[in-house]
Each structure stands twice: as structure tokens, then as C-alpha cells.
Short mmCIF file of C-alpha atoms in Angstrom, two decimals:
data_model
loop_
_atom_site.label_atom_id
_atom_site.label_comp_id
_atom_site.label_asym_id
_atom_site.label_seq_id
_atom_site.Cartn_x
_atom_site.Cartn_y
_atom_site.Cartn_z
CA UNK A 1 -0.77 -3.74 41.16
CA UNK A 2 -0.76 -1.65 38.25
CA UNK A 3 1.02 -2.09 34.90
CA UNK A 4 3.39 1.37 35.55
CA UNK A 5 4.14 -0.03 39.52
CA UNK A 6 4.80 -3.67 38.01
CA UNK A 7 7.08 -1.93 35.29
CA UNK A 8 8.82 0.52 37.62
CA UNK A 9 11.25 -1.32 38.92
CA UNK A 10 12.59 -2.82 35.82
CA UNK A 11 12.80 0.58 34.25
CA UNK A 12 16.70 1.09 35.05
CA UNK A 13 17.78 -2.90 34.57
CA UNK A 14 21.34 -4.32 34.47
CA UNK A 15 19.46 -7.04 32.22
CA UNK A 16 19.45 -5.47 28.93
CA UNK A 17 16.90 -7.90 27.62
CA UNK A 18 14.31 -6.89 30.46
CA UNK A 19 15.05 -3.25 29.87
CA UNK A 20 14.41 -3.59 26.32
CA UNK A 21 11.46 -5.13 26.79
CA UNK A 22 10.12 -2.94 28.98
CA UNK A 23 11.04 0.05 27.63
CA UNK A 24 9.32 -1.62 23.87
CA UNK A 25 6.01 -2.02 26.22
CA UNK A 26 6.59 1.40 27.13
CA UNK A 27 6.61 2.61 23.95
CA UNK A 28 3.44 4.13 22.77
CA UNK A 29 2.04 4.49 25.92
CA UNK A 30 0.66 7.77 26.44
CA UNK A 31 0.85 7.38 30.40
CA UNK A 32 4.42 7.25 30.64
CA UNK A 33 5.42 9.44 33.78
CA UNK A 34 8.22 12.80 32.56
CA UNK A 35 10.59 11.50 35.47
CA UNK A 36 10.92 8.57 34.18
CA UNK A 37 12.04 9.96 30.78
CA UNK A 38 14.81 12.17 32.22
CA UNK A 39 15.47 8.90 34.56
CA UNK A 40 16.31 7.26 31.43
CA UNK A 41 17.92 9.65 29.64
CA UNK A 42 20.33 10.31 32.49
CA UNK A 43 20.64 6.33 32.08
CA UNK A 44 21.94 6.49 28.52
CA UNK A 45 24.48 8.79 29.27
CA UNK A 46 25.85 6.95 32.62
CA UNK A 47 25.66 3.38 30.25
CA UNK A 48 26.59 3.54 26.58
CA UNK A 49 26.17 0.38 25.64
CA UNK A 50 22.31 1.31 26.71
CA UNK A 51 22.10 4.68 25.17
CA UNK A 52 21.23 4.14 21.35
CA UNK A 53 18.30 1.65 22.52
CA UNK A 54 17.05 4.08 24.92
CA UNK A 55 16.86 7.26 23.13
CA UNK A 56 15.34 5.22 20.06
CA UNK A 57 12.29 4.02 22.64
CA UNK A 58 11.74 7.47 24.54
CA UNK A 59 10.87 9.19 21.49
CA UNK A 60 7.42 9.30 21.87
CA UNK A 61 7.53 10.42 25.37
CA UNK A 62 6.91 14.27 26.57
CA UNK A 63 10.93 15.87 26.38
CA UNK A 64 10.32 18.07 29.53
CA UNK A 65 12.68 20.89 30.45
CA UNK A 66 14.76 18.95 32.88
CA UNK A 67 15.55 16.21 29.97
CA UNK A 68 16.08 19.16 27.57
CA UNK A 69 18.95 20.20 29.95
CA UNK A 70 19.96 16.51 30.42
CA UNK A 71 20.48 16.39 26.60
CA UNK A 72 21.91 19.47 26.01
CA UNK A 73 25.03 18.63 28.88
CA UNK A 74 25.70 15.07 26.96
CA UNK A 75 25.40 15.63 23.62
CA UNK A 76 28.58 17.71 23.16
CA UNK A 77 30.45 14.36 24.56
CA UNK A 78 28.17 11.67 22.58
CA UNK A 79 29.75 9.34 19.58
CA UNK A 80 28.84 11.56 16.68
CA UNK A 81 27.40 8.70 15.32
CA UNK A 82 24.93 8.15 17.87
CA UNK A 83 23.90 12.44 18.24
CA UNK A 84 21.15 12.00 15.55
CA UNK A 85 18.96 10.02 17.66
CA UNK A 86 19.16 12.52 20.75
CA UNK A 87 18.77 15.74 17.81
CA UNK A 88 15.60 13.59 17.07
CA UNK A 89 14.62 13.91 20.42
CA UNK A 90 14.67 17.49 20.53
CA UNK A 91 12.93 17.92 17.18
CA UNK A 92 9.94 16.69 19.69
CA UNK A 93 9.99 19.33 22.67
CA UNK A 94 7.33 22.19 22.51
CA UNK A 95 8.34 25.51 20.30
CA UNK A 96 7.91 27.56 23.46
CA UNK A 97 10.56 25.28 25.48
CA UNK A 98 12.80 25.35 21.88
CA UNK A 99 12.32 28.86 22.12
CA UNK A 100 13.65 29.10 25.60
CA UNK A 101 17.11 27.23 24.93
CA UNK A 102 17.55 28.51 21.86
CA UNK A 103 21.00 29.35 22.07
CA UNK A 104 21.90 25.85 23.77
CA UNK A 105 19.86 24.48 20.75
CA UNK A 106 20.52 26.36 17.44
CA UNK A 107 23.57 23.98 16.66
CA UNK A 108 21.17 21.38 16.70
CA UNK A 109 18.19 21.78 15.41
CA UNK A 110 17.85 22.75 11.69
CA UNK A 111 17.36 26.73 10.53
CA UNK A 112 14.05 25.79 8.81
CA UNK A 113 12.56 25.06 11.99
CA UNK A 114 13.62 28.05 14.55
CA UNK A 115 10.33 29.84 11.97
CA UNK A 116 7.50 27.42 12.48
CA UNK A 117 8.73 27.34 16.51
CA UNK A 118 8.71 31.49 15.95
CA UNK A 119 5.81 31.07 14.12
CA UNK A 120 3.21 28.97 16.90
CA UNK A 121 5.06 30.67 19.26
CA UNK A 122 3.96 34.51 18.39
CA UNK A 123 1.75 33.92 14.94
CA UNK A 124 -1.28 35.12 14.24
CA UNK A 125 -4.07 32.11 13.54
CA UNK A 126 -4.13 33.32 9.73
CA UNK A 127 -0.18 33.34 9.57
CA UNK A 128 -0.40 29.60 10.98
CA UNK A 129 -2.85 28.34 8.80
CA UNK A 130 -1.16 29.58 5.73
CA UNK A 131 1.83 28.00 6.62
CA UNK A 132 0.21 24.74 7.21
CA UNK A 133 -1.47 24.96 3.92
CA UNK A 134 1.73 25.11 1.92
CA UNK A 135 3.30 22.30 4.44
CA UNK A 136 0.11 19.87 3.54
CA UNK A 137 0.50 20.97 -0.31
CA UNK A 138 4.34 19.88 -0.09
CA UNK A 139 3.42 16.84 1.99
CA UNK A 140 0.69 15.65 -0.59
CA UNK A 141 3.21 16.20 -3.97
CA UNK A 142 6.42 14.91 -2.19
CA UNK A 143 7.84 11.69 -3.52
CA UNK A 144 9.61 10.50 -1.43
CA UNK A 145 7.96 10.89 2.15
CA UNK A 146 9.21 13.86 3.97
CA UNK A 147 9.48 13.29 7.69
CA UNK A 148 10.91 16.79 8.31
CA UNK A 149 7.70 18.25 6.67
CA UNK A 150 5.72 16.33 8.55
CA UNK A 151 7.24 16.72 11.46
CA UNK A 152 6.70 20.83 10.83
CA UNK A 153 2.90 19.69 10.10
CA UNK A 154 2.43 18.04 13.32
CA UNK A 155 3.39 21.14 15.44
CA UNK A 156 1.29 23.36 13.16
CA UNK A 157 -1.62 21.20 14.10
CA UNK A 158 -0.52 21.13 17.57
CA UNK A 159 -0.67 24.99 17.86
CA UNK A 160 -4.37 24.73 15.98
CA UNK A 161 -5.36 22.61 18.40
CA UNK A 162 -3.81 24.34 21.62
CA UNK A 163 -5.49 27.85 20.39
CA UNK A 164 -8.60 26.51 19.45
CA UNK A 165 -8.46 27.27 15.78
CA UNK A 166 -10.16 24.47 14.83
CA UNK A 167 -13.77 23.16 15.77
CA UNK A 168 -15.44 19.98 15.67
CA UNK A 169 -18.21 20.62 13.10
CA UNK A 170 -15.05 21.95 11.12
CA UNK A 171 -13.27 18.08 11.51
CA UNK A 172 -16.40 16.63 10.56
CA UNK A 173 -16.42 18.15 7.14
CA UNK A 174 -12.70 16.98 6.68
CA UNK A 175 -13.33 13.56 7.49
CA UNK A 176 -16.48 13.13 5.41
CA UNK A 177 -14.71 14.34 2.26
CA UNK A 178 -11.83 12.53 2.99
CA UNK A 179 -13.82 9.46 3.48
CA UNK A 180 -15.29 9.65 0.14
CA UNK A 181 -11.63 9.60 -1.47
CA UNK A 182 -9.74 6.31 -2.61
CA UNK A 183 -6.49 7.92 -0.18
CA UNK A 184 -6.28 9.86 2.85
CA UNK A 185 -4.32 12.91 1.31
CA UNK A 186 -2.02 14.90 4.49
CA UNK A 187 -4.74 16.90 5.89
CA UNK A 188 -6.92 14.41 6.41
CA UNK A 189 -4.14 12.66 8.20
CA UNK A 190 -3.13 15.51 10.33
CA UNK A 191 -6.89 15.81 11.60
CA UNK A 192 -6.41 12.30 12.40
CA UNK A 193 -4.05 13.62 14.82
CA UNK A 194 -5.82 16.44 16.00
CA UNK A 195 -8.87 13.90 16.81
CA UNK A 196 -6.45 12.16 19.12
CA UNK A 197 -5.34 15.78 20.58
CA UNK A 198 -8.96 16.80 21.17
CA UNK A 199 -10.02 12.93 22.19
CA UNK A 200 -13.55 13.22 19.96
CA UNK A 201 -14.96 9.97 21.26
CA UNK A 202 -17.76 10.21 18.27
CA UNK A 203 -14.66 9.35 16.41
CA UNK A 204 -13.52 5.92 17.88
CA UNK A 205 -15.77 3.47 15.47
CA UNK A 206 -14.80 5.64 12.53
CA UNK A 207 -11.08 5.36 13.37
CA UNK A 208 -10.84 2.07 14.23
CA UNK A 209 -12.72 0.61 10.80
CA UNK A 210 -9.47 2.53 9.47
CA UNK A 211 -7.25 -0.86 10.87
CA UNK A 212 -8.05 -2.50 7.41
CA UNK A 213 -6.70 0.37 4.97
CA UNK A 214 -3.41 0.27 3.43
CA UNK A 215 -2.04 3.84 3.96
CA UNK A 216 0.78 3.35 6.66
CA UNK A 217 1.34 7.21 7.37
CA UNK A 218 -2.34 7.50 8.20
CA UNK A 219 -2.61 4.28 10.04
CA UNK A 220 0.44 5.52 12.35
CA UNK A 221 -1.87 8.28 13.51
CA UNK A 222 -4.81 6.34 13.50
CA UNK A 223 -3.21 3.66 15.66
CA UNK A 224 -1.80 6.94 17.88
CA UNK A 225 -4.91 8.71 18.16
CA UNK A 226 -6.98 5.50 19.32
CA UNK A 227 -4.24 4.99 22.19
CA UNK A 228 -4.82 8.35 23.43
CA UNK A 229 -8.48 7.66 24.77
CA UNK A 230 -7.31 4.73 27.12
CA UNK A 231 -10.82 3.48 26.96
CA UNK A 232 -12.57 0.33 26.51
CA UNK A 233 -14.85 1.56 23.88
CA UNK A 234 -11.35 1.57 21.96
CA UNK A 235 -10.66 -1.96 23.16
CA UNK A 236 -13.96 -2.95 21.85
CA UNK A 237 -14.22 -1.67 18.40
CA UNK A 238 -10.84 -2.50 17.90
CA UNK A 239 -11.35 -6.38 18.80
CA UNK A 240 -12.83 -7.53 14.97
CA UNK A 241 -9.54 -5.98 13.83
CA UNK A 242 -7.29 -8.15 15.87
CA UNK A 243 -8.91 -11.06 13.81
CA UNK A 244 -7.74 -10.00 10.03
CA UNK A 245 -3.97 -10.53 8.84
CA UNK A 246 -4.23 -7.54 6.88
CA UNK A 247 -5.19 -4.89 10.55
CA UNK A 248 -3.78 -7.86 13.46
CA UNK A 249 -0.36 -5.31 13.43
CA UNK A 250 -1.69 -2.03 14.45
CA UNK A 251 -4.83 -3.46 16.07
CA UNK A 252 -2.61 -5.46 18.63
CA UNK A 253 -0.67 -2.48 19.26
CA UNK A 254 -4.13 -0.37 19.81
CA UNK A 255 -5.00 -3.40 22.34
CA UNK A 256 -1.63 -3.32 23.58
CA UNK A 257 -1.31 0.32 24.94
CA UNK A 258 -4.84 0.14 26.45
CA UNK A 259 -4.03 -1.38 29.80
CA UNK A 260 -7.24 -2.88 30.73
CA UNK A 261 -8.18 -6.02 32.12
CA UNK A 262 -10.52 -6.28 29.39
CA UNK A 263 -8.07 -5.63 26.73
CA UNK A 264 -6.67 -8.66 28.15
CA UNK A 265 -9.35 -10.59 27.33
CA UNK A 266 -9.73 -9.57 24.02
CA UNK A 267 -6.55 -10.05 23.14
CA UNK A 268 -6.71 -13.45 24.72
CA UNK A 269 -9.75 -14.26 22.74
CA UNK A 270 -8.54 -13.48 19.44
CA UNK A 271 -5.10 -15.59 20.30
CA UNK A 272 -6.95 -18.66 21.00
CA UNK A 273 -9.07 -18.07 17.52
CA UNK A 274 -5.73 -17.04 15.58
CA UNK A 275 -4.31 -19.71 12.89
CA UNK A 276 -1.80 -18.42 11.83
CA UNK A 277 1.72 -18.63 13.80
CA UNK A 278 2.43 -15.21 12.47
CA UNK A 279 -0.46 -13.41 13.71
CA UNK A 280 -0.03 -15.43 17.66
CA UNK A 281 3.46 -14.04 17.57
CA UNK A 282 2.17 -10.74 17.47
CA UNK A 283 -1.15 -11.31 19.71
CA UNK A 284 1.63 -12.91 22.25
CA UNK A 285 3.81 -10.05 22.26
CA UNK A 286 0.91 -7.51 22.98
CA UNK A 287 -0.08 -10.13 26.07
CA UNK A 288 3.22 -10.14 27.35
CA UNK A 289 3.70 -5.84 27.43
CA UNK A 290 0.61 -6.04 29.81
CA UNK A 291 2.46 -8.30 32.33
CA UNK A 292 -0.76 -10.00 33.42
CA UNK A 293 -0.42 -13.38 35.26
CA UNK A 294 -3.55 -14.37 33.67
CA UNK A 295 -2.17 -15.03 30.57
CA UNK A 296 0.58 -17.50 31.16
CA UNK A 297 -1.46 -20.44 30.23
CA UNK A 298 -1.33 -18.96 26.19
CA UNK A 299 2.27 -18.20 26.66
CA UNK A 300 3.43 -21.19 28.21
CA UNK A 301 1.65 -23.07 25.60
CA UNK A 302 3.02 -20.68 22.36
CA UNK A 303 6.33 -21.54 23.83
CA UNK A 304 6.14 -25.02 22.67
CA UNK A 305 5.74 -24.15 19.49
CA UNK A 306 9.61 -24.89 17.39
CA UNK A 307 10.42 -22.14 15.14
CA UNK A 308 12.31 -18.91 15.00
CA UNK A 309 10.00 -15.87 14.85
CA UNK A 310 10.53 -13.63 11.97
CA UNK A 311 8.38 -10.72 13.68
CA UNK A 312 8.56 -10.69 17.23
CA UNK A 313 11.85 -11.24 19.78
CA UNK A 314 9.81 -14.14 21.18
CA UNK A 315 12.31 -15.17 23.33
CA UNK A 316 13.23 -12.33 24.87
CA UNK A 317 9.80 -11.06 25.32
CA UNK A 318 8.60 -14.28 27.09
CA UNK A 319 12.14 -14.41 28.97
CA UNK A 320 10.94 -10.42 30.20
CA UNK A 321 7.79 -11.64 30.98
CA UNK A 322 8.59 -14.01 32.79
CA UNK A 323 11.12 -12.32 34.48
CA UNK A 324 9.48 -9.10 35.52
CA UNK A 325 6.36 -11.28 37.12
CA UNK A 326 8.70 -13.41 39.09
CA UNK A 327 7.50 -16.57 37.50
CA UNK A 328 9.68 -19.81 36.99
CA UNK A 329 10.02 -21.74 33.29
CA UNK A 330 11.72 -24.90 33.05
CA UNK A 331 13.02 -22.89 29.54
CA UNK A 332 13.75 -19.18 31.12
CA UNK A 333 17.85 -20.11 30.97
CA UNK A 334 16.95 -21.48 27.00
CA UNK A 335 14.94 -18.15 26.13
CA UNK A 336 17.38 -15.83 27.62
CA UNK A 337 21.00 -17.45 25.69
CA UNK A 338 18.50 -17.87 22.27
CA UNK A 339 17.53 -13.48 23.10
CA UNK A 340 21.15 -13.02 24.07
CA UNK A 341 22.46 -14.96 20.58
CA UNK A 342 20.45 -12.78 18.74
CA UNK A 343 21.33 -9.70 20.01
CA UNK A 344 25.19 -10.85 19.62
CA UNK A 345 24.66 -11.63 16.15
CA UNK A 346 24.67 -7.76 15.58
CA UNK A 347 27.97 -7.28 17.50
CA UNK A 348 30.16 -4.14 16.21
CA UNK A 349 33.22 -6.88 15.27
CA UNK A 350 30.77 -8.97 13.74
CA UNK A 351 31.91 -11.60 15.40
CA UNK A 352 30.07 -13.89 17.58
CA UNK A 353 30.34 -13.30 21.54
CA UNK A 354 30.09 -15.47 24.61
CA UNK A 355 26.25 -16.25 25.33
CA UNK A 356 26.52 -15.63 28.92
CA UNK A 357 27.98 -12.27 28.59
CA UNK A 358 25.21 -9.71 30.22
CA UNK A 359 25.56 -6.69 28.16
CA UNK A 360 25.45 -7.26 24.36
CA UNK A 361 26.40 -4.48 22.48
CA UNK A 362 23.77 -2.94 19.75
CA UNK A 363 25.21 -1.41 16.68
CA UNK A 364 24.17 1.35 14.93
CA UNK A 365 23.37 -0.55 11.84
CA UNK A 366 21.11 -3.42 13.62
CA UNK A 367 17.43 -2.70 12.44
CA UNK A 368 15.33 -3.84 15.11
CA UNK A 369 11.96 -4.90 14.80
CA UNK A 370 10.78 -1.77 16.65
CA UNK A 371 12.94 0.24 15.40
CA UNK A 372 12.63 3.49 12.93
CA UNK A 373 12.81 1.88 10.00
CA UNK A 374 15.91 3.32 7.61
CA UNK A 375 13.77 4.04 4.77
CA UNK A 376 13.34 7.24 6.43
CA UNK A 377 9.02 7.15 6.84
CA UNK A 378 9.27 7.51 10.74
CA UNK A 379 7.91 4.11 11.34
CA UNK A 380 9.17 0.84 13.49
CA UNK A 381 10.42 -1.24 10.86
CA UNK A 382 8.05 -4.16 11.82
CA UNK A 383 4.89 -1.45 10.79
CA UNK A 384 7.03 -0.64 7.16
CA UNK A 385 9.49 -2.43 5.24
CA UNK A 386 9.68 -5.15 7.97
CA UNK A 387 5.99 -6.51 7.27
#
């Protein structure tokens, strides 16, 4: 059975613990099948007390017309303090679909952008690439981070890409003098991404001896672009990474999203060699999101460990696990009241609910491991100010 047909029936869940989890798994997996996204979305809008949690998780998934339309009939009727994370959503569809709703959209998507949609949509290739020279010059003096900018970068790179304005032997002299700086500056980053567009597979040793830096922007797309080959080459040079406290983060989640059963190994591997508890919470997590029965000796044994992970939702990652395999744990009851006791912690009363209630409900102010993380960089808070 494959990962998607073990997943698929968990997808829409009355267990919002095993929906969670599986939609977390689902995350930055580039496989994830369009129906299922408008399945969900139509799911957040039948099921409020599931819609901030699900609109946070599909936002790396392909917006296709049908969930643009889904979107566009709920939003006028959404809490106005939840609209930002479906308007977030639509800041992801493709200028040409944009383009097409436009007068569904304008009230919701910012003026700024209708010209760079205009712009990939009808531009010439020099009238793209001198707007994505200013964007990268604004990127690269911008204190703070911009995510709006970058946002605008990443389509102008997209169109590049899509029109074939860009060749390899061009990348190749980007990378080389960006390799021989201390810091990635934006455009090196952005041909990060269009390396994972294009899927150069010359590029997969150089990009994963990138684990170690300290540049989270460019690690993002690093991390991104490595996921998008779905090969075990990937797995492979990735492996050393999974090893070093300062890479274990975004090489797990490489490992993670590569769902092979030698990525299982690997990941397996470096668990057993891993010291500290830390770095096996995260190693655990990654084996869990591939829902192999081949792992539950290293799970069941974690388990026995006593503490209270300050990374990972242990329990309700190993109660998932266990859950969506159909295995039985003396402690499956235990995991899911401790995963349930967290999430009532965050209650919008503040006040502390019954354990065996099914449905907690998530406030808007709870910052969730994988969640954007508030400073505003675009990244799950575990990957920013969470580490």
C-alpha cells in the first residue's frame, strides 16, 4: 500500500488529532493530489472548528480553479479574523487563473500584485526581468524580511522558468559566484528555487551540503527544491545531514517528504545513532509521517522515554501513527488525553476543557510548531523562532 492510499482515508477525520497529523505529513509533499485540496477546503468551510488548521497546512498545495471558486463562495461568510489565512491562499494560485477571477478577487488580493500577475501574464522577457531585478534589489536591502516581495519574486521566477528565460549554463554561473560569498544574497536564493522548478539533478550534492548553513530563507528553498526530485539520490546525500544538530531539522524534513523505503532506513539509521533526545524527537516524527510498520520497534521504544517534548507533538504524532496503521499500544488512550490536554491548553476561554471532549478548539493566537511563525518570515515556527 502506498503512503497517499494509507493516508486517504484519514484525510477528512472526525479525530482532529489524526487529521492534524496527517494533514502535517502532508505538508510539503509535492505529490499531494488537487482533489484532495478542494476536498479539504470544502472541509473547512462545512467544520469551523477545522478550518484555521486546514487552510494553514494546504498552503503549499496547487490552488486549482475549482478551490479558487470554493474560496471565493466562503470567504464573504468567514470570521474576519480567520480570512487572512484563505487571502494567503490565493496569493498562491497562478497569475493566469488570478487573472481569470479577477473581479471575484480584486477585494482580496492587494493592488501591487494585479501588475506582476499583468506583468507574467502578457510581459515581454525584458519587462520581466527588469522587474525582478528591482524585486531582488529590494529583497537584498530590506530589513526586516519582506514576504510580500518575495512572494512577487517567486512568481517572477516562476514565469522565467515556464518561458524558458533562463538556461542552465546561465544557473551555473549564479551558483558559483554565489558560492564564493559569505551569504546567499536573494537571487541566489530564487535560483535555488528555479533548480527545484527545472529538477537539475547535477544540483542535488551541491544543495544538500547547503543543510549545514545558517541562512533560513535560503535553506527553506533548499529544503523545497530537494523534495521536488522524489529521488533516492536526495535520500542519500541528505543522510550525513540527518547526523549534525545544527542540519537534523531540515534534513529530516528532506527525508521525510521522500517516501521511499529507503528513506526509511536512513532515517532509521541515524535514529538509532542519535544522542540527543532532541534530535530522536525530530528523527521520530519524520518516521511516523511515512506510516511504515517497520518502524514501530524505534517508536515503541522512544515512547518510554519520560519527558515532555519541546519540538515535536510526540504524543499526538505516535497516537496518529498508531492510529492510522491500525496498531494497538497499551498507552494509545495515555497519548491521545496528553495530545488532547495540549491542544485544550490553547482554548479561546482560556480555560481548561474536559479531556475526552473530541473536538478541541484552536485559537487564532496558538503558535503551533508547524505553524507560520508570527514574526512574519513565512516559515513553520519550529524552522524560525521556535528552534
Amino acid at each position: 500500500m502506498t503512503f497517499l492510499e494509507k493516508i486517504k482515508p484519514h484525510l477528512i477525520s472526525d479525530d482532529i488529532l489524526i487529521q492534524e497529523t496527517v494533514l502535517h505529513a502532508l505538508h510539503d509533499y509535492p505529490l499531494f493530489p488537487e482533489e484532495w485540496t478542494v476536498e479539504l477546503l470544502k472541509e473547512a468551510f462545512r467544520n469551523k472548528e477545522k478550518q484555521s488548521y486546514i487552510l494553514i497546512y494546504v498552503d503549499h498545495q496547487t490552488i486549482n480553479e475549482e478551490a479558487v471558486k470554493v474560496l471565493i463562495e466562503n470567504i464573504p461568510s468567514m470570521d474576519k479574523s480567520k480570512v487572512h489565512l484563505a487571502i494567503n491562499l490565493l496569493l498562491k494560485i497562478e497569475p493566469e487563473l488570478a487573472l481569470t477571477y479577477r473581479e471575484s478577487l480584486e477585494k482580496y488580493i492587494p493592488k501591487d500584485m494585479w501588475a506582476i500577475y499583468e506583468l507574467t501574464a502578457n510581459g515581454t522577457e525584458e519587462e520581466v526581468y527588469m522587474e525582478y531585478g528591482g524585486i531582488l534589489s529590494d529583497l537584498d536591502h530590506a530589513n526586516p524580511y519582506q514576504n510580500d516581495l518575495y512572494i512577487k519574486g517567486k512568481i517572477l521566477a516562476a514565469c522565467i522558468v515556464k518561458n524558458g528565460w533562463v538556461t542552465e549554463q546561465e544557473i551555473d554561473i549564479i551558483i558559483r559566484e554565489e558560492l564564493e560569498e559569505q551569504w546567499f544574497s536573494y537571487h541566489g536564493i530564487l535560483t535555488i528555487y528555479m533548480i527545484g522548478l527545472l529538477k537539475i539533478e547535477k544540483y542535488i550534492p551541491m544543495l544538500a551540503s547547503m543543510l549545514g548553513r545558517d541562512e533560513d530563507v535560503l535553506l527553506e528553498e533548499v529544503s523545497a527544491a530537494l523534495i521536488q526530485f522524489q529521488s533516492d539520490d536526495v535520500v542519500k546525500e541528505v543522510a550525513p545531514y540527518l547526523y549534525r544538530e545544527d542540519s537534523v531539522i531540515f534534513a529530516a524534513s528532506v527525508v521525510e517528504n521522500i517516501k521511499t523505503d529507503f528513506a526509511i532506513q536512513v532515517l532509521r539509521e541515524a535514529y538509532a545513532a542519535a544522542e540527543e533526545i532532541g534530535d530522536q524527537d525530530i528523527l521520530i516524527e519524520s518516521i511516523c509521517h511515512h506510516f511504515s510498520r517497520e518502524a514501530l520497534p524505534e517508536i515503541s521504544r522512544h515512547m518510554k522515554n519520560e519527558y515532555t517534548s519541546n519540538i515535536v507533538d510526540i504524543e499526538q504524532t505516535v497516537y496518529s501513527y498508531y492510529s492510522i496503521l491500525g496498531e494497538h499500544h497499551p498507552e494509545l488512550e495515555f497519548w491521545r488525553k496528553a495530545a488532547l490536554e495540549r491542544e485544550m491548553d490553547f482554548r479561546n476561554d482560556g480555560r481548561e476543557g474536559t479531556l475526552g471532549k473530541p473536538a478541541p478548539v484552536r485559537i487564532e493566537t496558538k503558535v503551533g510548531r508547524n505553524d507560520p511563525c508570527p514574526c512574519g518570515s513565512g516559515k513553520k515556527y519550529k524552522k524560525c523562532c521556535g528552534k
